[in-house]
CSV table of C-alpha atoms in Angstrom, one decimal:
chain,number,residue,atom,x,y,z
Y,1016,MET,CA,13.4,20.9,7.2
Y,1017,THR,CA,15.9,18.0,7.7
Y,1018,LEU,CA,15.0,14.2,7.6
Y,1019,GLY,CA,15.8,11.4,9.7
Y,1020,LEU,CA,14.4,8.0,10.3
Y,1021,PHE,CA,14.3,5.0,12.5
Y,1022,CYS,CA,12.5,1.5,12.7
Y,1023,ALA,CA,11.7,-0.9,15.4
Y,1024,VAL,CA,9.4,-3.8,16.2
Y,1025,ALA,CA,10.4,-5.0,19.6
Y,1026,LEU,CA,8.5,-3.4,22.4
Y,1027,ALA,CA,8.9,-3.4,26.3
Y,1028,ALA,CA,5.4,-3.8,28.0
Y,1029,THR,CA,4.9,-2.4,31.3
Y,1030,GLY,CA,1.4,-2.7,32.1
Y,1031,ASP,CA,-0.9,-1.2,29.5
Y,1032,THR,CA,1.6,1.3,28.7
Y,1033,PHE,CA,4.7,0.6,26.2
Y,1034,ASP,CA,8.2,1.9,26.4
Y,1035,LEU,CA,9.8,3.2,23.4
Y,1036,GLY,CA,12.9,3.8,24.9
Y,1037,ASP,CA,15.1,1.3,23.9
Y,1038,ARG,CA,16.8,2.0,20.7
Y,1039,PRO,CA,16.3,-0.5,18.2
Y,1040,ARG,CA,19.1,-2.7,16.8
Y,1041,GLY,CA,20.1,-3.9,13.5
Y,1042,VAL,CA,18.6,-0.7,11.7
Y,1043,HIS,CA,20.1,-0.2,8.0
Y,1044,PRO,CA,21.3,3.7,8.1
Y,1045,VAL,CA,21.2,4.1,4.3
Y,1046,ARG,CA,18.1,4.3,2.7
Y,1047,LEU,CA,17.7,4.1,-1.1
Y,1048,ALA,CA,15.1,5.8,-3.4
Y,1049,LEU,CA,12.7,3.2,-4.5
Y,1050,THR,CA,9.1,3.3,-5.6
Y,1051,PRO,CA,6.7,0.6,-4.3
Y,1052,LEU,CA,3.4,-0.1,-5.8
Y,1053,LEU,CA,0.8,0.4,-3.1
Y,1054,ASP,CA,-1.7,-2.5,-3.4
Y,1055,GLY,CA,-1.3,-4.3,-0.1
Y,1056,ARG,CA,0.9,-6.9,-1.2
Y,1057,LEU,CA,4.6,-7.3,-0.4
Y,1058,GLU,CA,6.3,-8.4,-3.7
Y,1059,ASP,CA,9.9,-9.6,-4.0
Y,1060,GLU,CA,12.4,-6.6,-3.7
Y,1061,GLU,CA,9.5,-3.9,-3.6
Y,1062,TRP,CA,10.3,-2.9,-0.5
Y,1063,GLU,CA,13.8,-2.4,1.5
Y,1064,PRO,CA,13.8,-4.1,4.9
Y,1065,LEU,CA,14.4,-1.4,7.4
Y,1066,SER,CA,16.0,-3.7,10.1
Y,1067,SER,CA,17.9,-6.9,9.9
Y,1068,THR,CA,16.5,-8.2,13.5
Y,1069,ASP,CA,12.8,-7.8,12.9
Y,1070,GLU,CA,12.2,-10.7,10.3
Y,1071,ALA,CA,11.4,-8.5,7.4
Y,1072,ARG,CA,8.2,-7.1,9.2
Y,1073,THR,CA,9.1,-3.6,8.6
Y,1074,PHE,CA,10.5,-1.6,5.6
Y,1075,PHE,CA,11.3,2.0,4.8
Y,1076,GLN,CA,12.2,3.8,1.7
Y,1077,TRP,CA,11.7,7.2,0.1
Y,1078,GLU,CA,11.7,9.2,-3.4
Y,1079,PRO,CA,12.0,12.9,-3.9
Y,1080,GLY,CA,9.1,14.3,-2.2
Y,1081,SER,CA,7.8,11.1,-0.2
Y,1082,LEU,CA,8.6,8.8,2.4
Y,1083,TYR,CA,7.4,5.2,2.0
Y,1084,TRP,CA,6.8,2.9,4.8
Y,1085,ALA,CA,5.5,-0.8,4.9
Y,1086,VAL,CA,4.7,-3.2,7.7
Y,1087,ARG,CA,3.3,-6.8,8.4
Y,1088,ALA,CA,1.7,-6.8,11.5
Y,1089,PRO,CA,-0.4,-9.5,13.7
Y,1090,LEU,CA,-4.2,-8.9,13.6
Y,1091,GLY,CA,-5.0,-7.1,16.6
Y,1092,GLN,CA,-1.9,-4.9,16.4
Y,1093,ASP,CA,-1.6,-1.2,15.5
Y,1094,VAL,CA,1.3,0.2,13.5
Y,1095,VAL,CA,2.7,3.1,15.2
Y,1096,VAL,CA,5.3,5.2,13.2
Y,1097,SER,CA,7.5,8.1,14.9
Y,1098,VAL,CA,9.2,10.3,12.7
Y,1099,ASP,CA,11.7,12.9,14.0
Y,1100,GLU,CA,12.0,15.3,10.8
Y,1101,SER,CA,15.0,17.0,11.7
Y,1102,GLY,CA,16.9,14.2,13.2
Y,1103,ASP,CA,17.9,16.3,16.4
Y,1104,GLY,CA,16.0,14.3,19.0
Y,1105,TRP,CA,12.6,13.3,19.9
Y,1106,LEU,CA,12.3,15.8,22.7
Y,1107,VAL,CA,13.6,18.6,20.7
Y,1108,GLY,CA,11.5,21.2,18.7
Y,1109,SER,CA,8.3,20.6,17.4
Y,1110,ASP,CA,8.9,18.3,14.6
Y,1111,GLY,CA,8.1,14.9,15.9
Y,1112,TRP,CA,5.2,13.0,14.5
Y,1113,GLU,CA,3.7,10.4,15.5
Y,1114,PHE,CA,1.3,8.0,12.9
Y,1115,ARG,CA,-0.8,5.4,14.6
Y,1116,ILE,CA,-3.0,3.0,12.0
Y,1117,ALA,CA,-5.4,0.3,13.3
Y,1118,TYR,CA,-6.8,-2.2,11.1
Y,1119,ALA,CA,-10.8,-2.1,11.7
Y,1120,ASP,CA,-13.6,-3.1,9.5
Y,1121,ASN,CA,-11.4,-4.2,6.6
Y,1122,LYS,CA,-9.6,-0.7,6.3
Y,1123,PRO,CA,-6.8,1.2,7.8
Y,1124,VAL,CA,-7.8,3.8,10.4
Y,1125,LEU,CA,-5.3,6.7,10.9
Y,1126,SER,CA,-4.8,8.8,14.1
Y,1127,ALA,CA,-2.1,11.4,13.9
Y,1128,ARG,CA,-0.4,13.8,16.4
Y,1129,ARG,CA,2.4,16.0,16.5
Y,1130,LEU,CA,5.1,16.4,19.6
Y,1131,ASP,CA,5.7,20.1,20.5
Y,1132,ALA,CA,8.6,20.0,23.0
Y,1133,THR,CA,9.1,23.9,22.6
Y,1134,GLU,CA,6.3,24.6,25.4
Y,1135,PRO,CA,7.8,26.0,28.8
Y,1136,GLU,CA,5.4,23.5,31.0
Y,1137,GLY,CA,6.6,20.6,28.8
Y,1138,PRO,CA,6.3,18.6,26.0
Y,1139,ALA,CA,2.8,18.6,25.0
Y,1140,TRP,CA,0.7,16.4,22.0
Y,1141,VAL,CA,-0.9,18.5,19.2
Y,1142,PRO,CA,-3.6,16.8,17.5
Y,1143,VAL,CA,-3.3,17.1,13.6
Y,1144,SER,CA,-5.5,16.4,10.8
Y,1145,VAL,CA,-3.7,14.4,7.9
Y,1146,PRO,CA,-5.6,14.8,4.5
Y,1147,PRO,CA,-5.9,11.7,2.7
Y,1148,GLU,CA,-3.9,13.3,-0.1
Y,1149,ALA,CA,-0.8,13.4,2.5
Y,1150,LEU,CA,-0.7,9.7,3.5
Y,1151,ARG,CA,-1.8,7.2,1.3
Y,1152,MET,CA,-2.5,3.8,2.6
Y,1153,ALA,CA,-3.2,0.3,1.1
Y,1154,VAL,CA,-3.7,-2.9,3.3
Y,1155,GLY,CA,-4.1,-6.6,2.6
Y,1156,ILE,CA,-4.4,-9.7,4.7
Y,1157,GLU,CA,-1.7,-12.5,4.6
Y,1158,GLY,CA,-2.8,-15.5,7.2
Y,1159,GLU,CA,-2.9,-14.3,10.8
Y,1160,ASP,CA,-1.1,-10.8,9.7
Y,1161,TRP,CA,-2.5,-7.6,8.0
Y,1162,ILE,CA,-0.2,-5.8,5.5
Y,1163,LEU,CA,0.1,-2.1,5.8
Y,1164,GLU,CA,1.8,-0.1,2.8
Y,1165,SER,CA,2.0,3.9,3.3
Y,1166,GLN,CA,3.1,6.9,1.4
Y,1167,TRP,CA,3.4,10.0,3.3
Y,1168,ILE,CA,3.9,13.4,1.2
Y,1169,PRO,CA,5.0,16.3,3.5
Y,1170,PHE,CA,3.1,19.6,2.8
Y,1171,GLU,CA,6.0,21.3,4.4
Y,1172,PRO,CA,8.1,23.7,2.0
Y,1173,VAL,CA,11.3,21.3,2.2
Y,1174,ALA,CA,10.6,17.5,0.8
Y,1175,PRO,CA,12.6,14.5,1.1
Y,1176,ALA,CA,15.9,14.9,-0.6
Y,1177,ALA,CA,18.9,12.9,-1.3
Y,1178,GLY,CA,21.5,13.6,1.6
Y,1179,ARG,CA,18.5,14.5,4.3
Y,1180,LYS,CA,18.8,12.4,7.4
Y,1181,MET,CA,16.1,11.8,10.0
Y,1182,GLY,CA,15.0,9.9,12.9
Y,1183,VAL,CA,12.3,6.9,12.8
Y,1184,ARG,CA,11.0,4.0,14.5
Y,1185,ILE,CA,8.2,1.7,13.6
Y,1186,ASP,CA,6.5,-0.4,16.3
Y,1187,THR,CA,3.5,-2.7,16.6
Y,1188,VAL,CA,1.3,-2.6,19.9
Y,1189,PRO,CA,-2.0,-3.9,20.9
Y,1190,THR,CA,-5.0,-2.1,19.7
Y,1191,GLY,CA,-6.0,0.4,22.2
Y,1192,SER,CA,-2.9,0.3,24.2
Y,1193,ASP,CA,-1.3,3.3,25.8
Y,1194,LEU,CA,2.1,4.7,24.7
Y,1195,GLY,CA,2.7,6.9,27.7
Y,1196,PRO,CA,2.6,10.8,28.5
Y,1197,ALA,CA,4.4,13.1,26.1
Y,1198,TYR,CA,7.6,13.7,28.1
Y,1199,LEU,CA,8.6,10.2,27.8
Y,1200,PRO,CA,11.5,9.9,25.6
Y,1201,ARG,CA,11.9,8.0,22.3
Y,1202,ALA,CA,14.8,6.2,21.3
Y,1203,LEU,CA,15.1,6.7,17.4
Y,1204,SER,CA,17.6,5.6,14.8
Y,1205,PHE,CA,18.8,7.7,12.2
Y,1206,VAL,CA,19.0,7.1,8.5
Y,1207,SER,CA,20.5,8.8,5.4
Y,1208,LEU,CA,18.3,9.3,2.1
Y,1209,GLN,CA,20.7,8.4,-0.4
Y,1210,MET,CA,20.9,7.2,-4.3
Y,1211,ASP,CA,23.8,5.0,-4.2
Y,1212,GLN,CA,25.1,2.2,-1.7
Y,1213,GLY,CA,28.0,-0.1,-1.4
Y,1214,ARG,CA,28.2,-3.1,0.6
Y,1215,ASN,CA,31.1,-5.3,1.4
Y,1216,LEU,CA,33.5,-2.8,-0.2
Y,1217,PRO,CA,37.3,-4.0,0.0
Y,1218,ILE,CA,39.6,-1.9,1.6
Y,1219,GLY,CA,41.2,0.7,-0.8
Y,1220,PHE,CA,38.5,0.1,-3.3
Y,1221,SER,CA,35.9,3.0,-4.1
Y,1222,TRP,CA,33.1,3.6,-7.1
Y,1223,ARG,CA,30.9,6.0,-8.4
Y,1224,PRO,CA,28.1,5.8,-11.2
Y,1225,GLU,CA,28.2,8.3,-13.9
Y,1226,TYR,CA,24.9,9.2,-15.3
Y,1227,MET,CA,24.0,11.8,-18.0
Y,1228,VAL,CA,20.5,11.8,-16.1
Y,1229,ARG,CA,19.2,9.5,-13.8
Y,1230,SER,CA,15.7,9.8,-15.0
Y,1231,VAL,CA,14.8,7.9,-18.3
Y,1232,PRO,CA,11.4,7.8,-20.2
Y,1233,VAL,CA,9.6,4.2,-20.8
Y,1234,GLU,CA,10.9,2.9,-24.0
Y,1235,ASP,CA,13.9,5.2,-24.3
Y,1236,ARG,CA,17.5,3.6,-23.5
Y,1237,PHE,CA,19.2,3.9,-20.0
Y,1238,LYS,CA,23.0,4.2,-19.8
Y,1239,VAL,CA,25.1,4.5,-16.9
Y,1240,ARG,CA,28.9,4.3,-16.6
Y,1241,PHE,CA,30.8,2.9,-13.4
Y,1242,ARG,CA,33.8,4.2,-12.5
Y,1243,PHE,CA,36.2,2.2,-10.0
Y,1244,VAL,CA,39.4,3.0,-8.3
Y,1245,ARG,CA,41.7,0.9,-6.1
Y,1246,GLU,CA,44.7,1.2,-3.8
Y,1247,GLY,CA,46.7,-1.7,-3.7
Y,1248,GLU,CA,46.0,-5.3,-5.1
Y,1249,VAL,CA,42.2,-5.4,-4.8
Y,1250,ARG,CA,41.0,-7.7,-7.5
Y,1251,PHE,CA,37.6,-9.0,-9.1
Y,1252,ASP,CA,36.9,-11.7,-11.7
Y,1253,GLN,CA,33.4,-10.4,-13.1
Y,1254,ILE,CA,30.6,-7.9,-12.9
Y,1255,GLU,CA,26.9,-8.8,-12.8
Y,1256,TYR,CA,24.1,-6.3,-13.4
Y,1257,ARG,CA,20.6,-7.0,-12.4
Y,1258,PRO,CA,17.6,-4.5,-12.4
Y,1259,GLU,CA,15.9,-5.3,-9.2
Y,1260,GLY,CA,12.2,-5.7,-8.3
Y,1261,LEU,CA,9.7,-4.1,-10.5
Y,1262,ALA,CA,12.3,-3.3,-13.1
Y,1263,ALA,CA,13.5,-7.1,-13.1
Y,1264,LYS,CA,11.2,-8.0,-16.4
Y,1265,GLU,CA,11.6,-4.6,-17.9
Y,1266,MET,CA,15.4,-4.2,-18.5
Y,1267,THR,CA,18.5,-6.3,-19.2
Y,1268,ALA,CA,20.3,-8.5,-16.8
Y,1269,GLY,CA,23.8,-9.9,-17.6
Y,1270,ARG,CA,27.2,-10.9,-16.6
Y,1271,LEU,CA,30.7,-10.2,-18.0
Y,1272,PRO,CA,34.4,-10.1,-17.3
Y,1273,PHE,CA,35.7,-7.5,-15.0
Y,1274,PRO,CA,37.6,-4.9,-16.8
Y,1275,GLU,CA,41.2,-4.3,-16.8
Y,1276,TRP,CA,42.6,-2.0,-14.4
Y,1277,ASN,CA,44.9,0.8,-15.7
Y,1278,GLN,CA,48.2,2.1,-14.2
Y,1279,LYS,CA,46.5,4.4,-12.0
Y,1280,GLY,CA,44.3,1.8,-10.5
Y,1281,GLN,CA,41.5,2.8,-12.5
Y,1282,ALA,CA,38.7,0.8,-14.5
Y,1283,SER,CA,35.2,1.6,-15.8
Y,1284,ASN,CA,32.4,-0.2,-17.4
Y,1285,VAL,CA,29.0,0.6,-19.1
Y,1286,TYR,CA,25.8,-0.9,-18.1
Y,1287,GLU,CA,23.1,0.2,-20.9
Y,1288,SER,CA,19.5,-1.3,-21.6
Y,1289,ALA,CA,16.1,-0.3,-23.3
Y,1290,ILE,CA,13.5,0.4,-20.9
Y,1291,SER,CA,10.1,-1.9,-21.8
Y,1292,GLY,CA,7.1,-0.1,-22.7
Y,1293,SER,CA,5.4,-2.2,-20.0
Y,1294,ALA,CA,7.7,-0.5,-17.2
Y,1295,ARG,CA,5.8,1.4,-14.6
Y,1296,PRO,CA,7.0,4.8,-13.8
Y,1297,GLY,CA,8.9,5.1,-10.5
Y,1298,TYR,CA,12.5,5.0,-8.7
Y,1299,ARG,CA,14.1,1.6,-9.2
Y,1300,ILE,CA,17.7,-0.1,-8.3
Y,1301,LEU,CA,20.1,-1.2,-10.5
Y,1302,ARG,CA,22.3,-3.7,-8.5
Y,1303,SER,CA,25.7,-4.7,-9.6
Y,1304,THR,CA,27.9,-7.4,-8.1
Y,1305,LEU,CA,31.5,-7.8,-8.4
Y,1306,THR,CA,33.1,-11.1,-7.2
Y,1307,HIS,CA,36.4,-12.4,-6.6
Y,1308,ASN,CA,37.0,-16.1,-5.2
Y,1309,GLY,CA,33.6,-16.5,-4.0
Y,1310,ALA,CA,33.5,-12.9,-2.2
Y,1311,ALA,CA,31.0,-10.5,-3.2
Y,1312,THR,CA,30.8,-6.8,-3.3
Y,1313,GLU,CA,27.4,-5.4,-3.8
Y,1314,LEU,CA,26.7,-1.7,-5.7
Y,1315,ARG,CA,23.6,-0.4,-5.8
Y,1316,SER,CA,22.2,2.7,-7.4
Y,1317,SER,CA,18.9,4.3,-7.8
Y,1318,PHE,CA,17.7,5.6,-11.1
Y,1319,ARG,CA,14.1,6.7,-12.4
Y,1320,ILE,CA,12.0,5.3,-15.1
Y,1321,ALA,CA,10.2,8.4,-15.7
Y,1322,GLU,CA,7.1,9.9,-17.6
Y,1323,LEU,CA,7.7,11.6,-21.0
Y,1324,VAL,CA,7.6,15.0,-19.2
Y,1325,ASP,CA,7.6,16.1,-15.7
Y,1326,PHE,CA,6.0,19.3,-14.1
Y,1327,ASP,CA,7.9,21.5,-12.1
Y,1328,VAL,CA,5.7,23.9,-10.1
Y,1329,ASN,CA,6.6,27.3,-9.0
Y,1330,LEU,CA,4.0,28.3,-6.5
Y,1331,PRO,CA,3.4,28.9,-2.8
Y,1332,LYS,CA,3.8,25.6,-0.8
Y,1333,SER,CA,1.2,26.8,1.5
Y,1334,LEU,CA,-0.9,29.9,2.1
Y,1335,PRO,CA,-2.3,31.6,5.3
Y,1336,LEU,CA,-5.8,32.4,6.1
Y,1337,SER,CA,-7.1,35.6,4.2
Y,1338,PRO,CA,-10.7,37.3,4.7
Y,1339,GLU,CA,-10.0,38.7,1.4
Y,1340,ALA,CA,-10.1,37.0,-2.1
Y,1341,ARG,CA,-6.6,36.9,-3.6
Y,1342,ILE,CA,-4.6,36.3,-6.7
Y,1343,ILE,CA,-1.8,33.8,-6.8
Y,1344,ARG,CA,0.6,34.1,-9.7
Y,1345,GLY,CA,3.6,31.5,-10.4
Y,1346,SER,CA,4.3,29.1,-13.3
Y,1347,VAL,CA,5.0,25.5,-14.2
Y,1348,ASP,CA,7.8,24.1,-16.2
Y,1349,VAL,CA,6.9,21.4,-18.5
Y,1350,ARG,CA,10.4,19.5,-18.8
Y,1351,SER,CA,11.0,16.8,-21.2
Y,1352,ASN,CA,13.0,13.6,-20.1
Y,1353,GLY,CA,13.5,12.2,-23.8
Y,1354,MET,CA,15.8,13.3,-26.3
Y,1355,LYS,CA,13.5,13.9,-28.9
Y,1356,ARG,CA,11.0,17.0,-29.9
Y,1357,VAL,CA,7.9,16.9,-27.7
Y,1358,ASP,CA,4.6,18.3,-28.8
Y,1359,GLY,CA,1.3,18.3,-26.9
Y,1360,LYS,CA,-1.6,20.2,-25.0
Y,1361,PHE,CA,-1.0,21.3,-21.5
Y,1362,SER,CA,-4.2,21.8,-19.0
Y,1363,PHE,CA,-4.3,23.4,-15.4
Y,1364,SER,CA,-7.4,22.9,-13.2
Y,1365,VAL,CA,-8.3,23.6,-9.4
Y,1366,HIS,CA,-11.0,23.3,-7.1
Y,1367,PRO,CA,-14.1,24.0,-8.4
Y,1368,ASP,CA,-14.6,27.2,-6.2
Y,1369,TRP,CA,-11.1,28.8,-7.4
Y,1370,THR,CA,-10.7,30.3,-10.6
Y,1371,VAL,CA,-7.9,30.1,-13.1
Y,1372,THR,CA,-7.3,33.3,-14.9
Y,1373,ARG,CA,-3.9,32.4,-16.6
Y,1374,GLY,CA,-2.7,29.1,-18.1
Y,1375,ARG,CA,-5.8,26.9,-18.1
Y,1376,GLN,CA,-5.0,25.4,-21.4
Y,1377,THR,CA,-2.1,25.8,-23.9
Y,1378,ASP,CA,-0.3,23.8,-26.7
Y,1379,PHE,CA,3.3,23.4,-26.1
Y,1380,SER,CA,6.3,22.2,-28.2
Y,1381,ILE,CA,9.8,21.5,-26.7
Y,1382,TYR,CA,12.4,21.3,-29.2
Y,1383,HIS,CA,15.4,20.3,-27.6
Y,1384,SER,CA,16.2,17.0,-26.0
Y,1385,ARG,CA,15.7,17.5,-22.4
Y,1386,GLY,CA,14.2,21.1,-22.9
Y,1387,VAL,CA,11.6,23.0,-20.8
Y,1388,ARG,CA,8.7,25.0,-21.6
Y,1389,LYS,CA,7.5,27.5,-19.0
Y,1390,VAL,CA,4.0,28.2,-18.5
Y,1391,PRO,CA,2.8,31.0,-16.8
Y,1392,LEU,CA,-0.3,30.4,-13.9
Y,1393,GLU,CA,-2.4,32.8,-12.0
Y,1394,ILE,CA,-5.5,31.7,-10.0
Y,1395,ILE,CA,-8.1,33.5,-7.8
Y,1396,VAL,CA,-8.4,31.8,-4.3
Y,1397,PRO,CA,-11.6,32.8,-2.5
Y,1398,LYS,CA,-11.9,34.6,0.7
Y,1399,ASP,CA,-11.7,32.9,4.1
Y,1400,THR,CA,-10.6,29.4,2.4
Y,1401,MET,CA,-9.4,26.9,4.6
Y,1402,GLY,CA,-8.3,23.3,4.0
Y,1403,VAL,CA,-6.2,21.3,1.5
Y,1404,PHE,CA,-6.7,21.9,-2.2
Y,1405,PRO,CA,-5.7,19.9,-5.1
Y,1406,LEU,CA,-3.8,21.6,-8.0
Y,1407,MET,CA,-4.0,19.3,-11.3
Y,1408,PHE,CA,-1.6,19.5,-14.3
Y,1409,GLN,CA,-1.9,17.4,-17.5
Y,1410,ALA,CA,-0.2,17.0,-20.8
Y,1411,VAL,CA,-1.5,15.1,-23.5
Y,1412,ILE,CA,1.3,14.0,-26.0
Y,1413,GLY,CA,0.1,11.9,-28.7
Y,1414,ASP,CA,-1.7,8.9,-27.3
Y,1415,LYS,CA,-0.2,9.1,-24.0
Y,1416,THR,CA,-1.3,11.5,-20.8
Y,1417,VAL,CA,0.8,12.7,-18.1
Y,1418,SER,CA,-0.8,13.9,-14.9
Y,1419,ARG,CA,0.3,15.2,-11.5
Y,1420,THR,CA,-1.7,16.6,-8.6
Y,1421,ILE,CA,-0.1,18.3,-6.0
Y,1422,TYR,CA,-1.8,19.8,-2.7
Y,1423,LEU,CA,-1.8,23.4,-1.3
Y,1424,PRO,CA,-2.6,23.8,2.3
Y,1425,VAL,CA,-4.3,27.0,2.9
Y,1426,GLY,CA,-4.8,28.5,6.4
Y,1427,GLN,CA,-3.6,25.2,8.3
Y,1428,PRO,CA,-1.7,25.5,11.6
């Protein structure tokens, strides 16, 4: 799966059918990794506007494994999100998704379908059931508008990742309106999922962040070195570092003179900060602003405030329907994000109808900085199982508990 994305709010109406054939304008093509808080409120710098022409009513971002979108829509309007996973055109293949979310009875109401354009008879809509575990939503009311915040976790084997592209659009339409037959084209814009972005870069100037790791646990120290290269007479007077959004109060901001260029046209500077114990885990953005004579160049880089450990799961991403019970074997890597030894208790649990025959519970120790402890897993899946089932991983380390739940589709089309 290759990812691609677009957004729009403007619609052209023809009777009760809305035309989605006009390409949206002003879409920002680079989307940075950034984790929002799904609570029905749009906080300052929590979301990245998707378009510069829609008065900040649509938002889109991502993190490894997930896509996020948010919309501020008038009451009486539905939100329609169109996603072309491969970014190869709306009427190509069978990877076009439509999520339509209405606001009714004080809650979001989802209908979803997939576009299959591989049929000889022509494109056709295929109804799909999206489990609540795969599409999380939160809503709120602000004046005459309703706020939608969403997280989509695709169950496909290939998850959203840096460097992937996709086509997307986000629209608001009157509740109950028709979007036309399956064969109508939809104009998508394309975005790239990235970790770093530069804005207003002078000609002949380039940069890169050098991380030892981009994931740093709460209460640890975060450090990144920025490398700058120039050709010609590029000049800056000062550099200002500022963590954005949910990290603004949890890390250090500061301003200092821009470092001296060497004879090869190179310069570097280090940003370092402790991470407050109250920081919420997730992907955040560090903004570096370089200035000269009033002109500003922005360098934005995604990093992750992590839990003490992560769980890297090595199990099938999905299972076919089977008339017989079966044994599924794999493992999970308990991966330390810190520099010190980690001792804890690991536990693994599944749906009550399933059985864990290996890996249910074990003590573990990780002796080296950012080391790994592999735990073998074995589970028995009953016959004729169909649906989406949770696999739950937990590590208790001192007075802290780290949990992760993933979902395994079984017998799904």
